[in-house]
Coordinates of N, CA and C in Angstrom, one line a residue:
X1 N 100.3 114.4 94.2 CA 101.1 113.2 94.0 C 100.8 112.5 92.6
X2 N 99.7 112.4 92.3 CA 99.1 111.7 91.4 C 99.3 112.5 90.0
X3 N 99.7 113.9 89.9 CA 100.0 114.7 88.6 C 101.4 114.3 88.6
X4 N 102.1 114.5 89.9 CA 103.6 114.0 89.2 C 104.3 112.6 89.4
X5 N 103.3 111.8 89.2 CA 103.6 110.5 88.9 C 102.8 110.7 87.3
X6 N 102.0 111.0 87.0 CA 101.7 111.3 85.6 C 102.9 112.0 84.7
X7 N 103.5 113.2 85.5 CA 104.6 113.8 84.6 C 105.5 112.7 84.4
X8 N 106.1 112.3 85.6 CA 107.0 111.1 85.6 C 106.6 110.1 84.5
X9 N 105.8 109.7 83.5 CA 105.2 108.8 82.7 C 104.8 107.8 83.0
X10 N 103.6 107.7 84.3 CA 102.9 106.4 84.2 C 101.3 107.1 83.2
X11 N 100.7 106.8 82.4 CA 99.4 106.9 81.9 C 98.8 106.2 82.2
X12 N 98.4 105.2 82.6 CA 97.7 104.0 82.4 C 96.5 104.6 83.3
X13 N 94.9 104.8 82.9 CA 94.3 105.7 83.7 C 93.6 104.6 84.5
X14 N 93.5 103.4 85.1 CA 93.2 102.8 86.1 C 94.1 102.7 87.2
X15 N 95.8 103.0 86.6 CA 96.5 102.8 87.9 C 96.6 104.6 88.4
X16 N 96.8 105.4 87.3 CA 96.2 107.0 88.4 C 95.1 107.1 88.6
X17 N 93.8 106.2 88.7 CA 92.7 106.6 89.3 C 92.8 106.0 90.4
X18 N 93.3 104.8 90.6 CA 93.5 103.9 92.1 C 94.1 104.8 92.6
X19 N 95.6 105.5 92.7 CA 96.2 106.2 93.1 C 95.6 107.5 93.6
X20 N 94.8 108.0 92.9 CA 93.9 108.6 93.6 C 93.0 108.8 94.3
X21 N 92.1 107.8 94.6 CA 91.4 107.2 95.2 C 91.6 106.8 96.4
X22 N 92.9 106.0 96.7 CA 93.6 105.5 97.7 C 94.3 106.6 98.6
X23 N 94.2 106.7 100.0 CA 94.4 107.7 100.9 C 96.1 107.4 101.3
X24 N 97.4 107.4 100.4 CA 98.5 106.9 100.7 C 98.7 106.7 102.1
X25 N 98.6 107.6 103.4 CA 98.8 107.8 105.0 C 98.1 106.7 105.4
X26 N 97.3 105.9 104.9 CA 96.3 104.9 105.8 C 97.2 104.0 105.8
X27 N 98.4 104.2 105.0 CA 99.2 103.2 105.2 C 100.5 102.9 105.6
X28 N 100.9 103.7 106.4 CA 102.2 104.0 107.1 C 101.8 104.8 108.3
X29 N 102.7 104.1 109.4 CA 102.6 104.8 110.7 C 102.7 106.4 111.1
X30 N 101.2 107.1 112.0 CA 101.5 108.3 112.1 C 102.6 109.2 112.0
X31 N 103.5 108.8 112.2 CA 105.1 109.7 112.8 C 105.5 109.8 111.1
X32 N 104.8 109.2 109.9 CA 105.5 109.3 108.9 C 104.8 110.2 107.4
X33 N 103.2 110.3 108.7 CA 102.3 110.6 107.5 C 103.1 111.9 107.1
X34 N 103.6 113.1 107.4 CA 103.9 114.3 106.8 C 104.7 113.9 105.6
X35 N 105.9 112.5 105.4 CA 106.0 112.5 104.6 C 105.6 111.7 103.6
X36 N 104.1 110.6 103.4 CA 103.8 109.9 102.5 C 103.8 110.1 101.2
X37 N 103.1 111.6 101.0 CA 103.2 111.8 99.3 C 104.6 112.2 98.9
X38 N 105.6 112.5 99.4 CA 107.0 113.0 99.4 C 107.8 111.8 98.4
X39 N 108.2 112.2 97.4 CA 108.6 110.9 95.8 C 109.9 110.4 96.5
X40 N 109.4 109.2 97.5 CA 110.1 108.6 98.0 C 110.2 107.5 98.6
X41 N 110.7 106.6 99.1 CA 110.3 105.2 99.3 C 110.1 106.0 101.2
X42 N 109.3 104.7 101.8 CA 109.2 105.2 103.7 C 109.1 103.7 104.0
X43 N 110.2 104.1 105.2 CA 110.5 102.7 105.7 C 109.2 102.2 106.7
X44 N 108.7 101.2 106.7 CA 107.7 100.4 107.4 C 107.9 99.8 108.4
X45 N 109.3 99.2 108.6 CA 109.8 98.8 110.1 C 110.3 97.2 109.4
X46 N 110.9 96.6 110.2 CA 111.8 95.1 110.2 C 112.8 95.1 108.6
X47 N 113.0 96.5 108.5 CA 114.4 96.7 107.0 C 112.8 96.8 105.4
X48 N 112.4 96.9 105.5 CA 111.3 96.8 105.0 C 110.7 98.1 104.5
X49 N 110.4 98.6 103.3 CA 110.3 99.7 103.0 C 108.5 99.8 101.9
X50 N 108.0 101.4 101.9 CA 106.8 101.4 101.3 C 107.2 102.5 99.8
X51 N 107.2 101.6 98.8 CA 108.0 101.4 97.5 C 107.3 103.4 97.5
X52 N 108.3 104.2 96.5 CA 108.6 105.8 96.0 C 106.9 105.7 95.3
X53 N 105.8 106.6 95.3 CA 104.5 106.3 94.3 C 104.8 106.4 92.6
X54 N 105.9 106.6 92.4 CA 106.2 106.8 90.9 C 106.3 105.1 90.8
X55 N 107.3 104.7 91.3 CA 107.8 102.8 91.4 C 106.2 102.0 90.9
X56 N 105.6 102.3 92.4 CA 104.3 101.6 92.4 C 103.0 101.8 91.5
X57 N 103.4 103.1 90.5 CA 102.3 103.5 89.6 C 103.1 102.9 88.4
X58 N 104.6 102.9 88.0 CA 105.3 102.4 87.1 C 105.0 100.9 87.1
X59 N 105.4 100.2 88.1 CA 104.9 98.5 88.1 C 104.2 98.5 88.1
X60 N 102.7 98.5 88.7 CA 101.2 98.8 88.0 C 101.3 98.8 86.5
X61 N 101.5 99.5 85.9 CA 101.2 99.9 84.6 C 101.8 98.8 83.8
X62 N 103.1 98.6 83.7 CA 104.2 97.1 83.1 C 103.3 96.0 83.4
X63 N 102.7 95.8 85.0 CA 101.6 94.1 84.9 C 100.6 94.5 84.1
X64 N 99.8 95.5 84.1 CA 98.5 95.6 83.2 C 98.8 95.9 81.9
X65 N 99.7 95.9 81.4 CA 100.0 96.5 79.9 C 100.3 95.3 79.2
X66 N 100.1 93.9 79.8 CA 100.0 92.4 79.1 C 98.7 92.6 78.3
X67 N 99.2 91.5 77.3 CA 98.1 91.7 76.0 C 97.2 90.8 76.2
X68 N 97.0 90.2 77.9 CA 95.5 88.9 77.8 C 95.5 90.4 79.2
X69 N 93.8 90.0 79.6 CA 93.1 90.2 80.7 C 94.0 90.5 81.7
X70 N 94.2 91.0 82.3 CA 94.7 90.8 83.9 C 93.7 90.6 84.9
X71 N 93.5 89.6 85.3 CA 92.2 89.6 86.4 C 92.3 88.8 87.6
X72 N 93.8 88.5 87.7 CA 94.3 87.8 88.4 C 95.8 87.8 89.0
X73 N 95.9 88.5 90.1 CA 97.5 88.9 89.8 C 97.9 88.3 91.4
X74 N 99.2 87.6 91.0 CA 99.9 87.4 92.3 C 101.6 89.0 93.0
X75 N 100.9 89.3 94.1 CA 101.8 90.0 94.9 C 103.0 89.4 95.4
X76 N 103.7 89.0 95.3 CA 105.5 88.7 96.0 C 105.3 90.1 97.3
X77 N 105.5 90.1 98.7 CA 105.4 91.4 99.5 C 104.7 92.1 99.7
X78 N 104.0 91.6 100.3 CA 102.9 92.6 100.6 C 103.2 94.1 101.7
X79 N 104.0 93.9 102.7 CA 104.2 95.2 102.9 C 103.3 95.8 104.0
X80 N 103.3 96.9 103.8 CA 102.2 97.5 104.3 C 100.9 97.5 103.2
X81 N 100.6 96.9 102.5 CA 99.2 96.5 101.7 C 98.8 98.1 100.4
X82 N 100.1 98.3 100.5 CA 99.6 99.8 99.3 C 100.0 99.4 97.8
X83 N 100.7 98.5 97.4 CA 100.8 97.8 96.0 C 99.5 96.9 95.9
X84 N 99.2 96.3 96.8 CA 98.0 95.3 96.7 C 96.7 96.1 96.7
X85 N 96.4 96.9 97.4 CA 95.1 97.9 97.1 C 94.9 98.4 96.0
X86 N 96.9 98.9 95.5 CA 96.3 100.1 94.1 C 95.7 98.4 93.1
X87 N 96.2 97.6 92.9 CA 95.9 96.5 91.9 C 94.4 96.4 92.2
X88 N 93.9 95.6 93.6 CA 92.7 95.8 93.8 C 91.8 96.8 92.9
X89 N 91.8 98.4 93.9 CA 91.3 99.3 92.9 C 91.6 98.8 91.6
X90 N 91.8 98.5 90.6 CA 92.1 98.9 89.7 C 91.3 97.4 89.0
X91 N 90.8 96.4 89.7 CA 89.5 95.3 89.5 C 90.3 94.7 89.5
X92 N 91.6 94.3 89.8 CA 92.0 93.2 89.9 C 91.9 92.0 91.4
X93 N 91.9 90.7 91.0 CA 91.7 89.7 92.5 C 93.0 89.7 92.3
X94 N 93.7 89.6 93.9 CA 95.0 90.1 93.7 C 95.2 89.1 95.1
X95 N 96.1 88.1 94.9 CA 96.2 87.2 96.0 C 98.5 87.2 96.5
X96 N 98.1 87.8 97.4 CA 99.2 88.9 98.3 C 100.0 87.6 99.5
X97 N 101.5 87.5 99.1 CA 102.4 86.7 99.9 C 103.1 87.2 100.9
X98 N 103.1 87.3 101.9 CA 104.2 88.0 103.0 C 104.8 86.8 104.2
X99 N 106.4 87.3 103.9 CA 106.7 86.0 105.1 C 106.8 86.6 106.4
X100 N 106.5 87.8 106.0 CA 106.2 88.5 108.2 C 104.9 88.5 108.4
X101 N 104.6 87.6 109.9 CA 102.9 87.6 109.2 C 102.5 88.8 110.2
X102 N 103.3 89.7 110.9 CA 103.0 91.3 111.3 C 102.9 91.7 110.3
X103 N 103.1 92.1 109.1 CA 103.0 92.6 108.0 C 101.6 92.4 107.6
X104 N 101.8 91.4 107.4 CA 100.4 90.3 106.7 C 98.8 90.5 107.5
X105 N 99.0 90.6 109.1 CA 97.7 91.3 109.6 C 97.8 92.4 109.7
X106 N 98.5 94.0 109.6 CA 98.0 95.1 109.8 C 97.6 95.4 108.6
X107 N 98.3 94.3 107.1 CA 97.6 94.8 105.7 C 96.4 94.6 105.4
X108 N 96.2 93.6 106.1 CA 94.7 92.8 106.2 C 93.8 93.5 106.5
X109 N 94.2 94.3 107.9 CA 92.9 95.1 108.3 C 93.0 96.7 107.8
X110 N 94.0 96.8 107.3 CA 94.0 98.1 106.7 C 93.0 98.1 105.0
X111 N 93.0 96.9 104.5 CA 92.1 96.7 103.3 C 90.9 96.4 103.8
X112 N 90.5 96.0 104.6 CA 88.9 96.0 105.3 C 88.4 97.3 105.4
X113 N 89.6 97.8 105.9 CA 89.0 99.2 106.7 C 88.1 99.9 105.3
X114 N 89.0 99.8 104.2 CA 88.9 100.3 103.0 C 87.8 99.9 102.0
X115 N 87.4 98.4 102.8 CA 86.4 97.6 102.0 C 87.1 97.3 100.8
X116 N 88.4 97.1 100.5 CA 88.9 96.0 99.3 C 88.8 94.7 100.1
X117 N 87.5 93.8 99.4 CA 87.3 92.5 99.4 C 87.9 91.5 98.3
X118 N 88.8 92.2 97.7 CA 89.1 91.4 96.3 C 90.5 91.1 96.5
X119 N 90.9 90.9 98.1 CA 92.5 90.7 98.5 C 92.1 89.3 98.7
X120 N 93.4 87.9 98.5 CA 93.4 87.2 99.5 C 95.2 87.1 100.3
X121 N 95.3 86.5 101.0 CA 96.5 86.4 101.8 C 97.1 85.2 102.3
X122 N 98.5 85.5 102.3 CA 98.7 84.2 102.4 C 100.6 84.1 103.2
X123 N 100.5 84.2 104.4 CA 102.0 84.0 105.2 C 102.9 82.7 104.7
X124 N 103.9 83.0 103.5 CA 104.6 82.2 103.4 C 105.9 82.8 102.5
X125 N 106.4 82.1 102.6 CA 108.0 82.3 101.3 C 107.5 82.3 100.3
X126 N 108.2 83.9 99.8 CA 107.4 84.3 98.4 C 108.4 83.7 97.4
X127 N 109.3 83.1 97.7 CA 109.9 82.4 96.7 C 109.3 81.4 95.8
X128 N 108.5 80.5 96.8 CA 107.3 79.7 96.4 C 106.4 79.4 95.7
X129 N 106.1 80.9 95.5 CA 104.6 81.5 95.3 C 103.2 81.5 95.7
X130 N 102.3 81.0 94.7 CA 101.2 80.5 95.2 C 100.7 79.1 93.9
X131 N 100.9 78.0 94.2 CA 100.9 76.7 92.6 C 99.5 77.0 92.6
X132 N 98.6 76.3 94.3 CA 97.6 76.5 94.1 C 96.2 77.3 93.1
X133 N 96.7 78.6 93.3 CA 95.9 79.6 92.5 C 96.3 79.6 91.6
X134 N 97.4 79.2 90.6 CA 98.1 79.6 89.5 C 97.3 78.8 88.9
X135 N 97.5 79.1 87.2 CA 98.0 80.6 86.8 C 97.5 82.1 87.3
X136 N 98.7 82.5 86.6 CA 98.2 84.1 87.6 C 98.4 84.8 86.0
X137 N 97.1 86.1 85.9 CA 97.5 87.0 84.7 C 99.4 87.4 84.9
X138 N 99.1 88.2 86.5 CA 100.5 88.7 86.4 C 100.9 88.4 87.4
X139 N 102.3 89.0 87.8 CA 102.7 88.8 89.0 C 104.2 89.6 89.1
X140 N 103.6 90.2 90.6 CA 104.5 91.5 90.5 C 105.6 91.2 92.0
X141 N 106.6 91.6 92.7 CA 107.5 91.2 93.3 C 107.8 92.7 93.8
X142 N 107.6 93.2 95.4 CA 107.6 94.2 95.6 C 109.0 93.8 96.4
X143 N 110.0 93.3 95.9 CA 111.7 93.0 96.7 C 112.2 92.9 95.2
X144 N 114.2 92.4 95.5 CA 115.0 92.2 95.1 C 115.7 90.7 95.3
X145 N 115.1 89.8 94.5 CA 115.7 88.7 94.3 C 117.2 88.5 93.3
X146 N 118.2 88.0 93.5 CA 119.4 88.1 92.6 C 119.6 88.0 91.7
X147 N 118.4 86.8 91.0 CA 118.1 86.1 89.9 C 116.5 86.1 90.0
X148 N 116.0 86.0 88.9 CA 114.7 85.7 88.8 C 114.1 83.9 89.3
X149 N 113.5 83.9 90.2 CA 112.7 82.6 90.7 C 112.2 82.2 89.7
X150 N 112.5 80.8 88.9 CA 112.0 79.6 87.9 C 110.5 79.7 88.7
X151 N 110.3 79.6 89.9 CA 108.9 79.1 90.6 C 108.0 79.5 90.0
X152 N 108.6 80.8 90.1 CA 107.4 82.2 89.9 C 107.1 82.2 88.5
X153 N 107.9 82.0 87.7 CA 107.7 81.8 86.2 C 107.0 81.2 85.7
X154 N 107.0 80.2 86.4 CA 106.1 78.8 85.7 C 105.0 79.2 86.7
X155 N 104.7 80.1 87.4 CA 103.2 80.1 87.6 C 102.1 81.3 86.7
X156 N 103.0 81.8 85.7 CA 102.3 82.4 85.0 C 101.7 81.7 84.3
X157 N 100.6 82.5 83.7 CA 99.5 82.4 82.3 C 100.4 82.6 81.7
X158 N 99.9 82.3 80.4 CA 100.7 82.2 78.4 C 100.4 83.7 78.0
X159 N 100.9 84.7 78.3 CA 100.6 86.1 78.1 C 100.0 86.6 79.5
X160 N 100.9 86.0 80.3 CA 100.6 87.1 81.7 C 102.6 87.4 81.7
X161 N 102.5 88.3 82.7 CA 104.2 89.4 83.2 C 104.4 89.3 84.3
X162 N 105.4 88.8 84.6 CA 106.0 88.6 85.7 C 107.2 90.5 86.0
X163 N 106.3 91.3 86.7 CA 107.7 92.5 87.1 C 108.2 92.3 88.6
X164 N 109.6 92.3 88.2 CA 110.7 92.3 89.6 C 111.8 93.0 89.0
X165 N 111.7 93.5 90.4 CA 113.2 94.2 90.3 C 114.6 93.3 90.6
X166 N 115.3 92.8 89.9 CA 116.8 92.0 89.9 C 117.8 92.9 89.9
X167 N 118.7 92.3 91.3 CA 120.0 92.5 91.6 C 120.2 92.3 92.9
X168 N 121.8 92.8 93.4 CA 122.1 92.8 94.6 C 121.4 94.0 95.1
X169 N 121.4 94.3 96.3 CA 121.6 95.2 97.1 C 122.5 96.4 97.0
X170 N 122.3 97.5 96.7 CA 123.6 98.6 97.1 C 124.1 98.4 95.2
X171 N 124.0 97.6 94.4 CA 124.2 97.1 93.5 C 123.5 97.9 92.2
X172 N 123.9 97.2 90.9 CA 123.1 97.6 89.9 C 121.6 96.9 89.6
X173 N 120.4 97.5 90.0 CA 119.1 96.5 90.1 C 118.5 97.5 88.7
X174 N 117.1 96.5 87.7 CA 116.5 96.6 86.9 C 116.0 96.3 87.2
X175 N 114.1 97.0 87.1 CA 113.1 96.3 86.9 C 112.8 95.4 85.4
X176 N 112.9 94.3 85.8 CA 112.5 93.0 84.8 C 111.2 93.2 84.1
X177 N 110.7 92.5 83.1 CA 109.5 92.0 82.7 C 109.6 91.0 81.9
X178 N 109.0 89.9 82.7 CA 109.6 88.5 82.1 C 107.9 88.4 81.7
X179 N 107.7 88.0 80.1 CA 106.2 87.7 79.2 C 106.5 85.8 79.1
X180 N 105.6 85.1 79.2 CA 105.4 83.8 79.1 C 104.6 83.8 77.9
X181 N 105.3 83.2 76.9 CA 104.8 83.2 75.7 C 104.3 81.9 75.2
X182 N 103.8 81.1 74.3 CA 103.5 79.5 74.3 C 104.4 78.3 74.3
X183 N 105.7 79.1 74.4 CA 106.6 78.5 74.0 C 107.9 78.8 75.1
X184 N 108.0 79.8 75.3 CA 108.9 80.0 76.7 C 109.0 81.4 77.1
X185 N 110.1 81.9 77.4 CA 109.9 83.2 78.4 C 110.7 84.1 77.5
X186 N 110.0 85.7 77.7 CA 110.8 87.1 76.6 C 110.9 88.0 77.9
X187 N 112.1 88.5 77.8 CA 112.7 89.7 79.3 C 113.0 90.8 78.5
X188 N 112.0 91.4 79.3 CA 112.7 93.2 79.0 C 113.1 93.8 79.9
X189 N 113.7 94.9 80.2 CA 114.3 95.3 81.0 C 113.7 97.4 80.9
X190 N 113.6 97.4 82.0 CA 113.0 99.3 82.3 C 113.8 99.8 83.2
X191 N 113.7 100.2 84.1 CA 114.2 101.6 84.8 C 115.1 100.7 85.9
X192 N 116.4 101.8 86.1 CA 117.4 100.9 87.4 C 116.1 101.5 88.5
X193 N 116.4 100.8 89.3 CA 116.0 100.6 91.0 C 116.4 100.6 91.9
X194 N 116.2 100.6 92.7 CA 116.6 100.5 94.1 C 115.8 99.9 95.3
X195 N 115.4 98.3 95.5 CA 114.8 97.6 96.7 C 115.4 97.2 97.5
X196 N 114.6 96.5 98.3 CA 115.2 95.7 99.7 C 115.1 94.2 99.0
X197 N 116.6 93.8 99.5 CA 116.7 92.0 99.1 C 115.2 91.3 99.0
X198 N 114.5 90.1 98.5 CA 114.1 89.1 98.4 C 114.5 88.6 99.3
X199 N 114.1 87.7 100.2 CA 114.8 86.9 101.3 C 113.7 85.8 101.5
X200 N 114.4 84.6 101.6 CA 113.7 83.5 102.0 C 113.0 83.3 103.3
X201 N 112.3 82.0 103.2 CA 111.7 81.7 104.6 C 110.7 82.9 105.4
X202 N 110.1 82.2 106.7 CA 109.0 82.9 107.3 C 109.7 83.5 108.5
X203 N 109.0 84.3 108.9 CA 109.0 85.2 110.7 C 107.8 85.3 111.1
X204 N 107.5 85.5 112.0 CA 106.1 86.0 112.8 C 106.2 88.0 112.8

């Protein structure tokens, strides 16, 4: 998996050494392990999906390729907890939003299991963010919001990256990279996409 996310062009050798390191199946239900390493997204349950490993080595690489430190990154989705571990590995403190908080404890104990102690967590609308902790080096959004969230923006550092993928649904989506500069915000734009909506508010 980890050579052909390399072919595919991620280099960045902290996010293929996480990647390798990390046992992809610890994180998706038995019935699905045959196809984990398979270059494809696997649905997780409640419309909710565990991002293609090319995606999640690609956004890896776009947050850490900011020109300050990254030592501090905020998660949008945590998911089944495999975007938040690879950051982890990779030394980042990496403080992880989910508004299902089912989501939010089997990620929890699946990163114990693993001994990533450099997670924190936090059940709420990732539209919000986290003010408290902020600034954040980076901050990455494992959904599809329509527009980019002002919230989230303004909780960057002055050379930290905000990556999300923007659009509708079924729609034309780009992964963003919005840089907070001293003065205001620079967007670049990478590879079309394909996520599950951004959606407001909490569930159990």
């Amino acid at each position: 998996m980890v050579e052909r996310v390399r072919q595919q062009g991620v280099s960045n050798p902290k996010v293929l050494a996480a990647m390798n390191i990390l046992a992809r199946e610890a994180f998706v239900d038995e019935a699905l392990r045959m196809r984990v390493y398979d270059d494809c997204s696997l649905p997780i349950g409640q419309g909710q999906t565990l991002s293609q490993p090319y995606i999640v080595g690609r956004m890896s690489e776009l947050l850490l390729g900011a020109n300050i430190p990254v030592k501090r990154v905020l998660e949008i989705g945590t998911g089944s907890g495999y975007q938040a571990a690879v950051l982890a590995q990779c030394g980042c403190a990496v403080f992880t939003i989910e508004r299902i908080g089912a989501f939010l404890d089997v990620a929890k104990a699946r990163h114990r299991r693993l001994g990533l102690l450099n997670i924190r967590y936090l059940h709420r609308d990732g539209f919000k963010g986290w003010p408290s902790q902020a600034p954040f080096d980076g901050i990455i959004v494992t959904a599809a919001p329509p527009t980019i969230p002002d919230e989230l923006k303004v909780q960057l550092a002055v050379g930290g990256r905000l990556i999300v993928p923007v659009g509708a649904q079924g729609g034309a989506q780009r992964l963003t990279v919005i840089t907070r500069t001293e003065k205001d915000f620079r967007s670049q734009f990478f590879d079309a996409v394909s996520f599950v909506p951004m959606l407001p508010g909490e569930q159990s």
